[in-house]
Tab-separated table of C-alpha atoms in Angstrom:
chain	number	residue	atom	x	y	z
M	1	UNK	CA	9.823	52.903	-3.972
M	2	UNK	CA	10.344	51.394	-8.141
M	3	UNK	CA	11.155	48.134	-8.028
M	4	UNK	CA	13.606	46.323	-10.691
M	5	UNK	CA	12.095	42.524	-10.502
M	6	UNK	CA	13.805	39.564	-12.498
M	7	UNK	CA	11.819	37.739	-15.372
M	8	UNK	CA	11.240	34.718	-13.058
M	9	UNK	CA	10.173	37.081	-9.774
M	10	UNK	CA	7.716	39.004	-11.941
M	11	UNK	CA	6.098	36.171	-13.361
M	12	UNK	CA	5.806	34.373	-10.068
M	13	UNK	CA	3.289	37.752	-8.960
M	14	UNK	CA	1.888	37.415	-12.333
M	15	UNK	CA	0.802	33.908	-12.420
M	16	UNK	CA	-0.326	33.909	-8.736
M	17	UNK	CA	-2.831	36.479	-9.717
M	18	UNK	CA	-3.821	34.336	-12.982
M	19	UNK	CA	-4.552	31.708	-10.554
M	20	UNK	CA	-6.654	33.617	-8.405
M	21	UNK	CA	-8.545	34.506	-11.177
M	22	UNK	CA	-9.198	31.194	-12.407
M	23	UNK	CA	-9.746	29.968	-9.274
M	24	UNK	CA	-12.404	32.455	-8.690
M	25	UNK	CA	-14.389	32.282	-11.610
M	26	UNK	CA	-14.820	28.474	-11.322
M	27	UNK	CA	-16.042	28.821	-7.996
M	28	UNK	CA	-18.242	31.583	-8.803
M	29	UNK	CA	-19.899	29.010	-11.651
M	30	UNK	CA	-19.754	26.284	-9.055
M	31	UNK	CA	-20.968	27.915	-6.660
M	32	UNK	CA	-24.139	28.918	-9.315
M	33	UNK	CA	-24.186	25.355	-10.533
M	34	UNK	CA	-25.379	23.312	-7.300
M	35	UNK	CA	-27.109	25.933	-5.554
M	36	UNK	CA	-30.348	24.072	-6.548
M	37	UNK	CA	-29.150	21.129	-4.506
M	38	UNK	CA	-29.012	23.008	-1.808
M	39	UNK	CA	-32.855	23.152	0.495
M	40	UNK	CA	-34.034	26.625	0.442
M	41	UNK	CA	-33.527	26.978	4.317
M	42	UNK	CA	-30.059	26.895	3.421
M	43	UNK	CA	-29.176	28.744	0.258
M	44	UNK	CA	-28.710	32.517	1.647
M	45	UNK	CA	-24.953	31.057	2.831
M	46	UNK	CA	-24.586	29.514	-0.880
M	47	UNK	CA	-25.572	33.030	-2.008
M	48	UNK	CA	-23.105	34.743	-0.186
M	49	UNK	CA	-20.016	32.816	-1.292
M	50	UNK	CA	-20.635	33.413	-4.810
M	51	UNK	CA	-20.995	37.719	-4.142
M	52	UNK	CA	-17.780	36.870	-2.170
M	53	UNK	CA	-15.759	35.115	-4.961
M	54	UNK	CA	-17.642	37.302	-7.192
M	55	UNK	CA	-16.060	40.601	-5.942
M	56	UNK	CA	-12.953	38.570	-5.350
M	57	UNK	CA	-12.948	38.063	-9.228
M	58	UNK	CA	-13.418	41.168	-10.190
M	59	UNK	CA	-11.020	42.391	-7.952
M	60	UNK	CA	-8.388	40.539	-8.941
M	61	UNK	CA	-9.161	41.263	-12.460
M	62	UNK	CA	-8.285	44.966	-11.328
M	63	UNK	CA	-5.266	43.953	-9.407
M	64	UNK	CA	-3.840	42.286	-12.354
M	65	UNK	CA	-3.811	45.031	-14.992
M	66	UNK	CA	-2.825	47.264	-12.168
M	67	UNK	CA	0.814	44.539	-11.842
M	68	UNK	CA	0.891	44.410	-15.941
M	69	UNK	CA	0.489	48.761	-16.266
M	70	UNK	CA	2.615	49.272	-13.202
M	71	UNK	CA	6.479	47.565	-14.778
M	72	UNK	CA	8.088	47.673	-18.128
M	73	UNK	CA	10.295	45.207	-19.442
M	74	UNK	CA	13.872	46.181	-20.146
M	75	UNK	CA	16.861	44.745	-20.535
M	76	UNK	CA	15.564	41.025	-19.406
M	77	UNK	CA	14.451	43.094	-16.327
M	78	UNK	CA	10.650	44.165	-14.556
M	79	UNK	CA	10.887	47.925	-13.906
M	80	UNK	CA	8.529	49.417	-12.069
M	81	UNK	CA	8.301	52.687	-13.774
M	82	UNK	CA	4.550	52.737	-15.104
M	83	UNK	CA	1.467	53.722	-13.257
M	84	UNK	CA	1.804	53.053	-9.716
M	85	UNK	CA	0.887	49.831	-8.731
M	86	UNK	CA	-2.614	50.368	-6.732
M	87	UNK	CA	-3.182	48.060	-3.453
M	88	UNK	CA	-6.109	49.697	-2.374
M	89	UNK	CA	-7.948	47.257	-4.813
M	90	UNK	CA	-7.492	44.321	-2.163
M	91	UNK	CA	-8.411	46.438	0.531
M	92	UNK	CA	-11.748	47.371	-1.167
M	93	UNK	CA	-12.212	43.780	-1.740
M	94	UNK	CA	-11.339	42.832	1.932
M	95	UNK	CA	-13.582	45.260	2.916
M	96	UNK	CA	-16.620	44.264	1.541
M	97	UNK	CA	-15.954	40.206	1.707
M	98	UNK	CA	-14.727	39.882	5.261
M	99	UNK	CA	-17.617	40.532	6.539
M	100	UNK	CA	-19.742	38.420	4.158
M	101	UNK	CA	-17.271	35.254	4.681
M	102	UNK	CA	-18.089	35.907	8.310
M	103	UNK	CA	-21.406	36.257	7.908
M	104	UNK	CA	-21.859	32.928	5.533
M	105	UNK	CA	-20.256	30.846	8.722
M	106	UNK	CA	-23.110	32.251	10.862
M	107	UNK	CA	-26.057	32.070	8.711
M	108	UNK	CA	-24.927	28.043	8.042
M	109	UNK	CA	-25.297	27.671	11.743
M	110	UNK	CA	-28.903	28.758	11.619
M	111	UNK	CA	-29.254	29.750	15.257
M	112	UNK	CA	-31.594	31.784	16.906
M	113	UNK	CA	-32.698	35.193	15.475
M	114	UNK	CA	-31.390	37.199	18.612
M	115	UNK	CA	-28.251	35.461	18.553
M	116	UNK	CA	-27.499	35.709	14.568
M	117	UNK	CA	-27.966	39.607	14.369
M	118	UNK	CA	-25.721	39.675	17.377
M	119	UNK	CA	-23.206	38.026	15.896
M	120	UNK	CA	-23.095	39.437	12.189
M	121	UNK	CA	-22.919	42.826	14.400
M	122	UNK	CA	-20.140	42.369	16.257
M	123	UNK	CA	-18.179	40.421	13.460
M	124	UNK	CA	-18.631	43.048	10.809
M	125	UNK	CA	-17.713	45.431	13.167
M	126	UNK	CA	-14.248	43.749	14.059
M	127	UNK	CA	-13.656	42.813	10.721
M	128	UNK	CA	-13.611	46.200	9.097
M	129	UNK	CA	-12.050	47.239	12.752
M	130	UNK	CA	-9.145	45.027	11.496
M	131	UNK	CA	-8.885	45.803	7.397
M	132	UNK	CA	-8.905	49.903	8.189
M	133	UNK	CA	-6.689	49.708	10.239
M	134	UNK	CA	-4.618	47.832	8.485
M	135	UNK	CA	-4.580	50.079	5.613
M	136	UNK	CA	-2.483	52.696	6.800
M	137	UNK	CA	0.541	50.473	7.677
M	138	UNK	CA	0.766	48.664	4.206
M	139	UNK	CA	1.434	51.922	2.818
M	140	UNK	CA	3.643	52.904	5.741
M	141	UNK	CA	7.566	52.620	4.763
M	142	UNK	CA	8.292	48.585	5.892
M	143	UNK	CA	10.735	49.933	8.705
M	144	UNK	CA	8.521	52.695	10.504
M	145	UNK	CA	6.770	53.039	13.332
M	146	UNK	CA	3.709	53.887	11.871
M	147	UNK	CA	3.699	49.817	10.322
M	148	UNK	CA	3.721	48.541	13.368
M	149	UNK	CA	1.663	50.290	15.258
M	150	UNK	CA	-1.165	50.191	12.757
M	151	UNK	CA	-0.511	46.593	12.540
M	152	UNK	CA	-0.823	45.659	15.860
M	153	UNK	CA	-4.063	47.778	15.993
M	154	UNK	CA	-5.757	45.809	13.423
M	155	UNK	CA	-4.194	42.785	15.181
M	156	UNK	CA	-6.847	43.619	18.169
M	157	UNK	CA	-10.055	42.765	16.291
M	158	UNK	CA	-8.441	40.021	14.237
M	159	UNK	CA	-8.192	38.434	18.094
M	160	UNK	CA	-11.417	38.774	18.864
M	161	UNK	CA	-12.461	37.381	15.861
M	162	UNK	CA	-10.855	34.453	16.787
M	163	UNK	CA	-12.451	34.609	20.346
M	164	UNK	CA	-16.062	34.944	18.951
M	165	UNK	CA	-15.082	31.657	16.539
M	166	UNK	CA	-13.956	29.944	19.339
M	167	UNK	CA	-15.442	30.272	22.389
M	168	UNK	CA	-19.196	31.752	21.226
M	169	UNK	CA	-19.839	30.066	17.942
M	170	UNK	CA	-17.968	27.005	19.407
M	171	UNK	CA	-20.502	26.299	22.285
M	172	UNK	CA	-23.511	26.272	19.098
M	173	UNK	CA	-21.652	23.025	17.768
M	174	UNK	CA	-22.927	20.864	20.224
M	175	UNK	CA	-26.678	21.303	18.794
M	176	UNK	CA	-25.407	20.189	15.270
M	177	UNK	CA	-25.507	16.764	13.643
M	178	UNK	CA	-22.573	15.082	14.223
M	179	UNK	CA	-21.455	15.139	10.791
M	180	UNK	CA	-22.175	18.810	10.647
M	181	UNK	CA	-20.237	19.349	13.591
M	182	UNK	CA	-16.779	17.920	12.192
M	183	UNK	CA	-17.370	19.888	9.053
M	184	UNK	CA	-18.091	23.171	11.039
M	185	UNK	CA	-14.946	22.758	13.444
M	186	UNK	CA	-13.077	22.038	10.317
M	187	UNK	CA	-14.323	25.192	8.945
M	188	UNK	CA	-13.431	26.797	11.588
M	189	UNK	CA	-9.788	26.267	11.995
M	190	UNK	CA	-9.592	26.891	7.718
M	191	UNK	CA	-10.605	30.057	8.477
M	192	UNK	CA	-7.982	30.490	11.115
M	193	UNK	CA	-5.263	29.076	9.857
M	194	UNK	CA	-5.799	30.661	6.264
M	195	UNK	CA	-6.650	33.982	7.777
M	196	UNK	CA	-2.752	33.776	9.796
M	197	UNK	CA	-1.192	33.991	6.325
M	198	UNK	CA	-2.690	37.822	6.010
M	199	UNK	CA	-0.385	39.486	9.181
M	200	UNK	CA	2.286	36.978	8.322
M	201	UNK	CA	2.312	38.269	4.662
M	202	UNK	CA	2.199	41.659	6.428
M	203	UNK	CA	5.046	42.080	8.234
M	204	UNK	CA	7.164	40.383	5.343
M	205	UNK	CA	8.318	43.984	3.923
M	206	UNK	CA	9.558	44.777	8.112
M	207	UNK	CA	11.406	41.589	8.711
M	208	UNK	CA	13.692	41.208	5.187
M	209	UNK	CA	15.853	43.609	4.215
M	210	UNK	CA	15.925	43.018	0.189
M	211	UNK	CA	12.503	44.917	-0.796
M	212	UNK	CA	12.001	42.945	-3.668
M	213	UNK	CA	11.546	39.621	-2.283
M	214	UNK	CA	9.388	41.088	0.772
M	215	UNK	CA	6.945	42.642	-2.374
M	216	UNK	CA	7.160	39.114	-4.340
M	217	UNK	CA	6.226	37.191	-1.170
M	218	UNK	CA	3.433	39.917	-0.063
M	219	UNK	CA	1.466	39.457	-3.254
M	220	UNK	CA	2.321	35.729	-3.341
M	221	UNK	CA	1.286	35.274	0.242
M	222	UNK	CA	-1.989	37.152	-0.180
M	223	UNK	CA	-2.740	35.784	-3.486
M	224	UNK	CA	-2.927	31.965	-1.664
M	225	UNK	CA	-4.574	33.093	1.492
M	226	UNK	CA	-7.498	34.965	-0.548
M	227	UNK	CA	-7.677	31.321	-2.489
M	228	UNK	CA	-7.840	29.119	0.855
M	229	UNK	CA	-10.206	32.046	2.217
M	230	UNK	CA	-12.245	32.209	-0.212
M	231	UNK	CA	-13.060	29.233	-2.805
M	232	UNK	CA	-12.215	26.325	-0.147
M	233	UNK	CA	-14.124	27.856	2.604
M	234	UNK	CA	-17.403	28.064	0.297
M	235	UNK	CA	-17.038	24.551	-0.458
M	236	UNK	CA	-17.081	24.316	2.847
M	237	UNK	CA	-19.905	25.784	3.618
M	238	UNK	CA	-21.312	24.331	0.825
M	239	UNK	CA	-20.826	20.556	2.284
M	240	UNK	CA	-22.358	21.624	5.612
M	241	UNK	CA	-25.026	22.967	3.271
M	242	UNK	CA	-25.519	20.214	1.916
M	243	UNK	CA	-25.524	17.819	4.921
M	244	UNK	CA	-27.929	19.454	6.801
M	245	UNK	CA	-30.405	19.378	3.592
M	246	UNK	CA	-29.647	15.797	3.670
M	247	UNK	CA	-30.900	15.601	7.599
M	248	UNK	CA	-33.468	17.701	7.000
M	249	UNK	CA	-34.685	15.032	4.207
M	250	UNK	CA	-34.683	17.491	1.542
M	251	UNK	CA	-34.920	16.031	-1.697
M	252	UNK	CA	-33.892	18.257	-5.406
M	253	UNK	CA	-36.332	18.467	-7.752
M	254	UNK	CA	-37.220	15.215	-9.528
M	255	UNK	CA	-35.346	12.973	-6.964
M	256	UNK	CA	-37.232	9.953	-5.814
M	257	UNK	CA	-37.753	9.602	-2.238
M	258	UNK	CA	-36.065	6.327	-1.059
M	259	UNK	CA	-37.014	7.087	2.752
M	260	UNK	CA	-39.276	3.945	3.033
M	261	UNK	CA	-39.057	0.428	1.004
M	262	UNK	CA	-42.468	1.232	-0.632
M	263	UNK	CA	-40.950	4.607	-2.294
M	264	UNK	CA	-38.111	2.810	-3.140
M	265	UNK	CA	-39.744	-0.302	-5.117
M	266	UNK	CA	-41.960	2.503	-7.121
M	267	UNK	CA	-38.704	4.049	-7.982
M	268	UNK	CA	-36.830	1.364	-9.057
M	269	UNK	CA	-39.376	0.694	-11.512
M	270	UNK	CA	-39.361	3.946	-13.338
């Protein structure tokens, strides 16, 4: 279906993807930045934000010319009468950093081998359980059958998802540092709460009549979750990173080590 969008309509998707993009690419160089801080034990979870918010980027990137090529402006209007706008970009992207912001959550939790490969299984699993199925009702007509149905398919692994977060990776907390485990529960429930917006933004096109504003909010909606999903949970994981280096007494390169009154004397005098 073309779409006519106002000026202000259009430039709401527009800009929402321009943030996205910006937001990536900082966290991408962040996430580059302090990965030295992190203790080597720890950095494979550092490593797999930035692939994550570097796909995300480069997605995006693709998403955006697809908006800009896809309308022409006329008559102070949007219309959608270039080449089709192509959604299958954030599917790709889903698809290959679900399962990686799933599997950063685990590796920070640095359980037992056995239990870790059990885990990424069954998560990757559910998670592209949940995107390709998913698939098929975005581009089903907003009122059919076929939407629903494939969206209460994909609904069935997003549940256990939650399950595994909850009740499995939930009983690890209590062998965390305290500190650790507020950051981890916090994580937790970001992921959750952020990953909610996705269905919601979803079923938008089967639950308001004017197709225009169900597209605007659609692209709005998924442009925020992917930046709460994203960016904020690898700072996230980045602070629980961080604090178990901290515990662990790992010190960056050229820091003094202020563990004992001695060290810290000799350091003050430097």
């Amino acid at each position: 279906m073309d779409l006519t969008l106002s000026q202000g309509q259009y430039d709401l998707v527009y800009n929402s993807f321009s943030f996205v993009i910006a937001s990536m690419g900082a966290s991408l160089l962040f996430f580059i930045l302090v990965r030295g801080r992190v203790s080597p034990r720890h950095r494979m979870a550092i490593t797999l934000s930035t692939i994550v918010v570097g796909i995300a980027l480069y997605h995006y990137v693709r998403i955006f010319n697809s908006w800009v090529e896809a309308f022409t402006y006329t008559g102070g209007q949007y219309v959608q009468d270039g080449i089709p706008f192509n959604e299958a970009y954030r599917y790709v992207d889903w698809l290959l950093t679900v399962p990686l912001l799933l599997a950063e959550l685990v590796v920070v939790l640095k359980l037992d081998s056995g239990k870790t490969r059990s885990l990424l299984v069954r998560l990757t699993v559910a998670a592209l359980a949940m995107i390709i199925a998913g698939y098929p009702g975005e581009l089903a007509a907003p009122d059919s059958t076929a939407k629903v149905v494939w969206g209460i398919v994909g609904t069935l692994p997003f549940i256990y998802i939650l399950y595994v977060l909850f009740v499995e990776l939930g009983n690890s907390l209590g062998r965390q540092a305290p500190g650790v485990t507020r950051l981890l529960s916090g994580l937790r429930w970001i992921l959750v709460i952020t990953w909610t917006v996705y269905p919601i933004a979803y079923f938008v096109p089967a639950v308001i009549d004017d197709p225009v504003t169900a597209e605007v909010l659609r692209q709005v909606g998924y442009s925020v979750a992917d930046v709460l999903a994203k960016p904020l949970f690898g700072l996230l994981v980045l602070a629980i990173a961080l604090a178990k280096s901290r515990d662990e007494g790992y010190l960056e390169p050229g820091e003094p080590d202020l563990s004992s009154p001695e060290k810290g004397r000799q350091a003050s005098t430097v």
